[in-house]
Coordinates of C-alpha atoms and ligand atoms in Angstrom, one line a residue:
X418 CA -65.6 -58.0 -55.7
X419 CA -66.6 -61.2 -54.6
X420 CA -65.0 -64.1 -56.3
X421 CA -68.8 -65.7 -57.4
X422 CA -70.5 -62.2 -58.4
X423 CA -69.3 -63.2 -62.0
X424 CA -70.5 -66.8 -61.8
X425 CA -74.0 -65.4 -60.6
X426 CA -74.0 -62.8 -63.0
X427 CA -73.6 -65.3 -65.6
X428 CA -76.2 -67.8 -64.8
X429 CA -78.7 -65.1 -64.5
X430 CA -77.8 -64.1 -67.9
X431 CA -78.2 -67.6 -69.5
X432 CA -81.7 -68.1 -67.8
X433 CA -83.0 -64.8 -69.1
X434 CA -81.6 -65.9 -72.5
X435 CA -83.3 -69.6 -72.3
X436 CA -86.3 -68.2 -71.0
X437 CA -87.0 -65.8 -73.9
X438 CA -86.0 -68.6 -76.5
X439 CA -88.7 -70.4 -74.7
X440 CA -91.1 -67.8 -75.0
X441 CA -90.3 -67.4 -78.6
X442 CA -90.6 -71.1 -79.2
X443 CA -93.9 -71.1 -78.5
X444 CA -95.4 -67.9 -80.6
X445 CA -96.4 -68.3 -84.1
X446 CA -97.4 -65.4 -86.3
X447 CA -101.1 -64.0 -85.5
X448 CA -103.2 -65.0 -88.6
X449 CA -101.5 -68.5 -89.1
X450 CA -102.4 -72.0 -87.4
X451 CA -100.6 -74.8 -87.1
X452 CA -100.7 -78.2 -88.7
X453 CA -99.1 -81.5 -87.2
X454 CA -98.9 -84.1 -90.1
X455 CA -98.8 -87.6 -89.8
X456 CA -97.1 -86.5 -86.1
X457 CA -94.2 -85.6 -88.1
X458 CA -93.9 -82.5 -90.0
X459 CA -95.4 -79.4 -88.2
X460 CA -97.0 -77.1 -90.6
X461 CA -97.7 -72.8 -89.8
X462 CA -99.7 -71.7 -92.7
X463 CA -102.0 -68.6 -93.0
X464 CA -106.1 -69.4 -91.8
X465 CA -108.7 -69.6 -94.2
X466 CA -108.6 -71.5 -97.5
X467 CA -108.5 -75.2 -98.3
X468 CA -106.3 -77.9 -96.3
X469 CA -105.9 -79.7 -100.0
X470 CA -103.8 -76.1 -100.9
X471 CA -102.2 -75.5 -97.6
X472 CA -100.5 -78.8 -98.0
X473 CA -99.9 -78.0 -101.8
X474 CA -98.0 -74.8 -100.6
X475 CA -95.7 -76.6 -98.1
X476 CA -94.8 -79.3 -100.3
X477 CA -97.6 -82.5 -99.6
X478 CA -99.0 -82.6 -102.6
X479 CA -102.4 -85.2 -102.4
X480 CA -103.7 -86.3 -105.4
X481 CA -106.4 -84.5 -107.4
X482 CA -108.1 -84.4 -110.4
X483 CA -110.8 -81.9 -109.9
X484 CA -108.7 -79.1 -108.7
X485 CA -110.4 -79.2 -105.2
X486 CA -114.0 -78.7 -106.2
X487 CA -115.3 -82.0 -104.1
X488 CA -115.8 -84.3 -107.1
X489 CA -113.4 -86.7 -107.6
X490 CA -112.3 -87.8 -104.4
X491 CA -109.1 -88.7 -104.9
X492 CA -107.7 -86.2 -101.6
X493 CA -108.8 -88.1 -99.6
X494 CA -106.7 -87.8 -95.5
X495 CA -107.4 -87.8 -92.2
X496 CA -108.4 -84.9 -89.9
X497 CA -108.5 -86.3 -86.5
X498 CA -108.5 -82.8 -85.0
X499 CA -109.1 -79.3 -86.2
X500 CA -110.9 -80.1 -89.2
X501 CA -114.5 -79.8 -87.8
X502 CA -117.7 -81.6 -88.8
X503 CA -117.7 -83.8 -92.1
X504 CA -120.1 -81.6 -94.8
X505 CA -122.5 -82.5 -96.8
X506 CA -120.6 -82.8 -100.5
X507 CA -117.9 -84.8 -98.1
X508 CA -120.8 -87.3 -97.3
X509 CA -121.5 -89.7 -100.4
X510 CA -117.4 -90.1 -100.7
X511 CA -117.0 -92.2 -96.8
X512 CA -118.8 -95.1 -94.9
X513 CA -120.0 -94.5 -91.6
X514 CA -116.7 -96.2 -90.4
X515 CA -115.2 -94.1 -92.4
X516 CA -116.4 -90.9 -91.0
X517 CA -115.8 -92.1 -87.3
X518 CA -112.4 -92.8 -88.4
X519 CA -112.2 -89.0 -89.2
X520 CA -111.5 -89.4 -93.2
X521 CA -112.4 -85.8 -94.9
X522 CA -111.2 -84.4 -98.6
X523 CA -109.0 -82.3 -98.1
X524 CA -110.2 -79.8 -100.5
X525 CA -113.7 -79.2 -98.8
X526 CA -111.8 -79.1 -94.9
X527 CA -111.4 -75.3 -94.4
X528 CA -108.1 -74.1 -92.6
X529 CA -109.5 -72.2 -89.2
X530 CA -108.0 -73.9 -86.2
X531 CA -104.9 -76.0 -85.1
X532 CA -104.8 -79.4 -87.0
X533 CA -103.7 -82.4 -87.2
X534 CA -103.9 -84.7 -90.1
X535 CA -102.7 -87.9 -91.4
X536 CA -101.9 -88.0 -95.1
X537 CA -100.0 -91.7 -96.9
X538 CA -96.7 -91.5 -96.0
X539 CA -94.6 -90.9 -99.4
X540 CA -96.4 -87.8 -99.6
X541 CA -95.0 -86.4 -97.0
X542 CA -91.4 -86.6 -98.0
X543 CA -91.8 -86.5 -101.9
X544 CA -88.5 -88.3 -103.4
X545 CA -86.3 -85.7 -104.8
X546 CA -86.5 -85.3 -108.6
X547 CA -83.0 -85.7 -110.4
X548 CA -82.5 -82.9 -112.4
X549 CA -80.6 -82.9 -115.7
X550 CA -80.5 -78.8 -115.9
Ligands
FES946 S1 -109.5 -82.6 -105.0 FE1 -111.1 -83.6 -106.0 S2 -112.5 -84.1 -104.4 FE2 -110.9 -83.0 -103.4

């Protein structure tokens, strides 16, 4: 045996190995998108239903008093990609500078497509509640 065959062997090893971590990296689970927020936390949740609950689920809770039916106004983020046109009931709530700036509620922005949104920044790491239990 030559002295290197086990030196070779093993670098062919670890770039198969880094290679499929790669790969792996960069799947996500069919059915499920992927949210950016505030270029910090990166979200997968499930497509279809409301961003106002897909946040909810993963812990970024924006305020709301309405339970998401588009009347109060108060979940109020950016979308500045994914989130699609501005509708109708969204309208009355932004200024035109506003809407160019990409504000939506979160509650009327349906989850279909990649994301990325911008929500106030103590949302996105709530302070941890101390517990008496
Ligand atoms: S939660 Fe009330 S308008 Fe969105």
């Amino acid at each position: 045996m030559v002295w290197w065959y086990p030196v070779l062997v093993l670098v062919v090893v670890a770039t198969v190995v880094l290679t499929v971590r790669a790969i792996r990296g960069k799947q996500r689970h069919p059915g499920y998108v992927r949210i950016r927020v505030n270029g910090e936390r990166v979200l997968d949740v499930p497509t279809g239903g409301a961003l106002l609950h897909a946040l909810a689920r993963e812990g970024i809770s924006l305020p709301t008093t309405c339970g998401g039916t588009g009347s109060c106004a108060w979940c109020k983020c950016k979308v500045t990609r994914g989130g699609g046109r501005i509708t109708d009931q969204e309208q009355p709530y932004f200024s035109r500078t506003q809407v160019e700036d990409h504000w939506r509620l979160a509650c009327q922005v349906e989850v279909l497509r990649d994301m990325e949104v911008e929500v106030p920044a103590g949302l996105l790491h709530p302070k941890q509640r101390s517990g008496t239990a």
